[in-house]
């Protein structure tokens, strides 16, 4: 089952609306310093309008965090929001890792050091285009487990991890109730989308999750997004395209309306185009939410970053939300960053009136409307004048003055008289990304190649008389699973065709050690059939099929029961004559030989015999290695892999992610050719670059590049540069 909600929004908007509220005991939900009423979160006794942005700590490096958070602050954000990534932190039950990129405490402390707040979305199911939605794969083998349901084994591990994180935050004094930065926490994630699949165990699980979270006593509010039955005092929020129409409102009179996730954009998958949303359009929707009583807006993502290693979910590219206000490298994406900064400043300049004033709204014309906040006692007034006409200017009368409104725009008047910001008028510098090639690896002499071993049935130790589910065999220690068989050719077969059907994600086929082809599915259609001509010998024939996963699924119910890999294998001789190998004596091998030896690490490269690269060019399953010096300076660095096919790349033993250049978009272009290498992955000299190429690819055209920005005058609109 694939769920539409796996689409990721660009903006995730929490809008707190209407209903005046006093929460439980004497007006306080949560004790400590953070409460809320119907209008907004209340921090240290004050209502606040808060701008928030998602930055996920493992999608960048600790060396980048300070600068990213600093640029978010300068861009007018108050809050940094992150998920917590369970499968990074607990790779084996009870064995934890919070070091390096996984240092959540350090990330929280960096947020605090820069004077910002944090929203911690613990999940621990997070989706997030992250492999397995954040679940450690070992959960799959817990007996009788059903994920995200009223199921004792699942609840045990979920509670165990959630408690671990909350205790860790508490022991470091990181909750606002302790003087720390965390003002909000989230338990579960968009659960209602799948709740019905669990029948009565769904609502029971929701009640349990809320109770479990609240009992952890963080002193700050919990939210459950998309959960109309969120139990008190957890705040239920709405996600969707048209929450204004579809949300039934809060599930209790003493909770505010929260609007989360305006689904406006998508993450990018292999074969997909980047989704480009203009600064003007984002500003329009944010201003509209604020005009409609909103007080908390989260940008998903503010900085997307990089899906290093094998962390992206099925078919999701390695670069994550490069179109965000801070691009993949952490550079300002202009004019988006600057336009939103100006919007935040405009709204902050009148936030007291927005939060204390009486909201009203009225029509100014057929497609024009005004939202006004007025403080009766002070006489202060703020107005949002909206023109919903997509094409034409409109002249409207407001408070005895005439205003010309740009098409599809919102004008902000902090005193109801003077326009200080218009969402359609971009008053910030534009930037262009400058890519400088510092080195091309075009000399054959510097490359060495090693072609991996193609195992036969005789080489395998795991045997079965059926096709096994891919991940249940690999346990996700590798993307790769070999399926091998042997047979004696005994029927007449002039032009035999190997037919292999798979439920995902890609297959390479070898017959008698000769490569005969590959096929793959896509994010939307994972199932595919490979049909390749094959040459059979009259002796024993060895067929070796390499099943490849490109990330585990991250959404939908019953993730623990998904089936990936081969489902049917035949060799067709004629319509009526064929070999049916679906239920046959299969031998399995998990992973590639070079992977097992970790030959991408410098200390292990000698474990296989490398040869001059020219002998391995265009050989399938070939490893390439070379050494190089780091580019001078501090500009971010990327490898241009446009001449490669599909595989994975490592610098000094650290994986910079999967690449899949040969999967073209409908415009016949690769989805991603530039692969970010964080500066901290480099030594000054003798850096080891290792590539694993599955089929083809030419390392001689790889280049090393630095990325920087050049500023363009603001009055020229370079629409073609928005990318
Ligand atoms: C904003 O809040 C006011 C007062 O509670 C309410 O009358 C109005 O309908 C709200 N506006 C919207 C767009 O919900
Ligand atoms: C979590 O489970 C581990 C064993 O896997 C146990 O050692 C630990 O005490 C548990 N922690 C909590 C908070 O339940
Ligand atoms: C913990 O994760 C880091 C990556 O940030 C990795 O380098 C390190 O080896 C891991 N530690 C252990 C003990 O697995
Ligand atoms: C006020 O705003 C709400 C929400 O957008 C809308 O339903 C209502 O029609 C508006 N009222 C007027 C008088 O325009
Ligand atoms: C608009 O003009 C009318 C008539 O001149 C006056 O009574 C009213 O106070 C004015 N309103 C504002 C908001 O200035
Ligand atoms: C629309 O209004 C803006 C702002 O007043 C003005 O600059 C622009 O020239 C107008 N455009 C047209 C077509 O009238
Ligand atoms: C825009 O660019 C100009 C020239 O590079 C610079 O002087 C100016 O400070 C920039 N303005 C903003 C708002 O960044
Ligand atoms: C695989 O088995 C074949 C046939 O028994 C043998 O020749 C070959 O050396 C084996 N390969 C490996 C890597 O063990
Ligand atoms: C996974 O493999 C084990 C044995 O290795 C088997 O008992 C179990 O049924 C398999 N599960 C799935 C979902 O295929
Ligand atoms: C022909 O070979 C296939 C595959 O090895 C085998 O299943 C089948 O029994 C053989 N048929 C005969 C007539 O030997
Ligand atoms: C081969 O066997 C499988 C499993 O029994 C079956 O589903 C499939 O239809 C068979 N293929 C053909 C061509 O009969
Ligand atoms: C309520 C609201 O603003 N919804 C918007 C979400 O984003 C889409 C796409 O930009 C708009 O069409 C909706 O109006």
XYZ file of N, CA, C and O in Angstrom, residues 310 452 470-471 473-483 506-508 545-551 588-596 621-623 646-650 658-659 691-695:
196
model
N 23.300 5.110 3.069
C 22.103 4.453 2.542
C 20.873 4.934 3.313
O 19.961 4.170 3.580
N 34.017 -6.837 -9.099
C 33.560 -7.700 -8.005
C 33.234 -9.098 -8.512
O 33.093 -9.328 -9.712
N 13.564 -10.028 -0.192
C 14.913 -9.442 -0.220
C 15.417 -8.978 1.158
O 16.480 -9.409 1.624
N 14.653 -8.091 1.827
C 15.187 -7.491 3.057
C 15.244 -8.478 4.216
O 16.062 -8.331 5.128
N 16.305 -11.354 3.967
C 17.573 -12.070 3.839
C 18.746 -11.136 4.154
O 19.655 -11.494 4.896
N 18.691 -9.921 3.615
C 19.848 -9.017 3.801
C 19.889 -8.398 5.199
O 20.947 -7.938 5.640
N 18.736 -8.335 5.877
C 18.630 -7.594 7.151
C 19.113 -6.163 6.967
O 19.567 -5.505 7.904
N 19.064 -5.699 5.743
C 19.446 -4.329 5.398
C 20.913 -4.001 5.730
O 21.265 -2.834 5.855
N 21.773 -5.004 5.808
C 23.189 -4.659 5.974
C 23.790 -4.238 4.626
O 24.877 -3.682 4.572
N 23.065 -4.529 3.551
C 23.522 -4.169 2.210
C 22.293 -3.900 1.341
O 21.199 -4.369 1.646
N 22.499 -3.138 0.247
C 21.427 -2.976 -0.745
C 21.294 -4.230 -1.608
O 20.311 -4.390 -2.320
N 22.326 -5.076 -1.587
C 22.459 -6.106 -2.624
C 22.175 -7.513 -2.118
O 22.615 -7.898 -1.033
N 21.470 -8.268 -2.963
C 21.244 -9.684 -2.687
C 21.397 -10.482 -3.982
O 20.729 -10.200 -4.981
N 22.305 -11.473 -3.935
C 22.490 -12.371 -5.091
C 21.503 -13.529 -5.008
O 21.384 -14.171 -3.965
N 20.834 -13.803 -6.132
C 19.972 -14.974 -6.291
C 20.667 -15.827 -7.358
O 20.850 -15.358 -8.483
N 15.679 -2.838 -8.233
C 16.401 -2.988 -9.501
C 16.990 -4.397 -9.555
O 17.194 -5.035 -8.520
N 17.227 -4.887 -10.772
C 17.836 -6.219 -10.955
C 18.902 -6.145 -12.038
O 18.690 -5.503 -13.064
N 20.039 -6.777 -11.762
C 21.052 -6.994 -12.796
C 21.129 -8.504 -13.019
O 21.045 -9.268 -12.060
N 21.386 -13.520 -10.429
C 20.615 -12.277 -10.496
C 20.940 -11.448 -9.264
O 20.924 -11.960 -8.145
N 21.264 -10.172 -9.488
C 21.581 -9.297 -8.367
C 20.376 -8.390 -8.099
O 20.048 -7.524 -8.920
N 19.723 -8.632 -6.974
C 18.614 -7.761 -6.560
C 19.197 -6.562 -5.832
O 20.125 -6.700 -5.040
N 18.664 -5.375 -6.116
C 19.179 -4.139 -5.513
C 18.029 -3.349 -4.894
O 17.004 -3.141 -5.537
N 18.233 -2.922 -3.668
C 17.285 -2.001 -3.036
C 17.880 -0.600 -3.093
O 19.091 -0.428 -2.997
N 17.031 0.395 -3.233
C 17.503 1.783 -3.234
C 16.778 2.498 -2.091
O 15.993 3.397 -2.287
N 17.037 2.033 -0.878
C 16.348 2.595 0.295
C 15.117 1.775 0.644
O 14.455 1.224 -0.232
N 21.595 -18.119 -2.162
C 21.622 -16.673 -1.886
C 22.950 -16.213 -1.309
O 23.575 -16.933 -0.528
N 23.328 -14.983 -1.659
C 24.469 -14.346 -0.999
C 24.129 -12.876 -0.736
O 23.722 -12.152 -1.642
N 24.316 -12.464 0.505
C 24.028 -11.079 0.879
C 25.242 -10.201 0.579
O 26.353 -10.502 0.992
N 25.017 -9.127 -0.160
C 26.052 -8.113 -0.354
C 27.102 -8.512 -1.377
O 27.164 -9.644 -1.846
N 27.939 -7.539 -1.726
C 29.032 -7.757 -2.665
C 30.292 -8.096 -1.885
O 30.416 -7.766 -0.700
N 31.235 -8.706 -2.591
C 32.486 -9.113 -1.953
C 33.235 -7.877 -1.426
O 33.675 -7.838 -0.278
N 33.355 -6.860 -2.267
C 34.071 -5.636 -1.883
C 33.414 -4.917 -0.700
O 34.094 -4.271 0.095
N 32.110 -5.048 -0.611
C 31.395 -4.450 0.522
C 31.738 -5.173 1.814
O 31.954 -4.567 2.858
N 31.746 -6.498 1.706
C 32.037 -7.305 2.888
C 33.428 -6.970 3.437
O 33.640 -6.872 4.629
N 29.611 -3.997 -12.065
C 30.050 -4.258 -10.689
C 31.531 -3.987 -10.494
O 32.273 -4.845 -10.014
N 31.933 -2.788 -10.882
C 33.344 -2.443 -10.752
C 33.550 -1.342 -9.718
O 32.791 -0.377 -9.663
N 34.571 -1.560 -8.915
C 35.002 -0.552 -7.949
C 36.134 0.252 -8.583
O 36.999 -0.322 -9.243
N 25.088 3.998 -11.940
C 24.382 3.826 -10.669
C 25.322 3.187 -9.669
O 26.033 2.245 -10.011
N 25.316 3.657 -8.438
C 26.157 3.046 -7.423
C 26.234 3.871 -6.155
O 25.264 4.521 -5.764
N 27.410 3.848 -5.528
C 27.622 4.563 -4.274
C 29.052 5.108 -4.268
O 29.932 4.542 -4.924
N 29.268 6.227 -3.549
C 30.597 6.851 -3.525
C 31.046 7.090 -2.097
O 30.238 7.452 -1.234
N 32.340 6.888 -1.862
C 32.940 7.084 -0.529
C 34.146 8.013 -0.621
O 34.941 7.919 -1.560
N 24.198 7.277 -2.269
C 24.009 6.555 -3.530
C 23.933 7.573 -4.664
O 23.457 8.680 -4.466
N 24.391 7.175 -5.848
C 24.127 7.991 -7.036
C 23.393 7.139 -8.059
O 23.492 5.902 -8.040
N 34.481 4.510 -5.783
C 33.150 4.442 -6.378
C 32.817 2.986 -6.619
O 33.671 2.221 -7.064
N 31.589 2.620 -6.343
C 31.100 1.307 -6.751
C 30.109 1.556 -7.880
O 29.069 2.177 -7.660
N 30.464 1.106 -9.068
C 29.592 1.320 -10.224
C 28.937 -0.009 -10.602
O 29.626 -0.996 -10.839
N 27.595 -0.010 -10.667
C 26.889 -1.268 -10.931
C 26.945 -1.685 -12.398
O 27.048 -2.875 -12.707
N 26.798 -0.727 -13.307
C 26.741 -1.122 -14.713
C 27.182 0.012 -15.615
O 26.408 0.893 -15.923
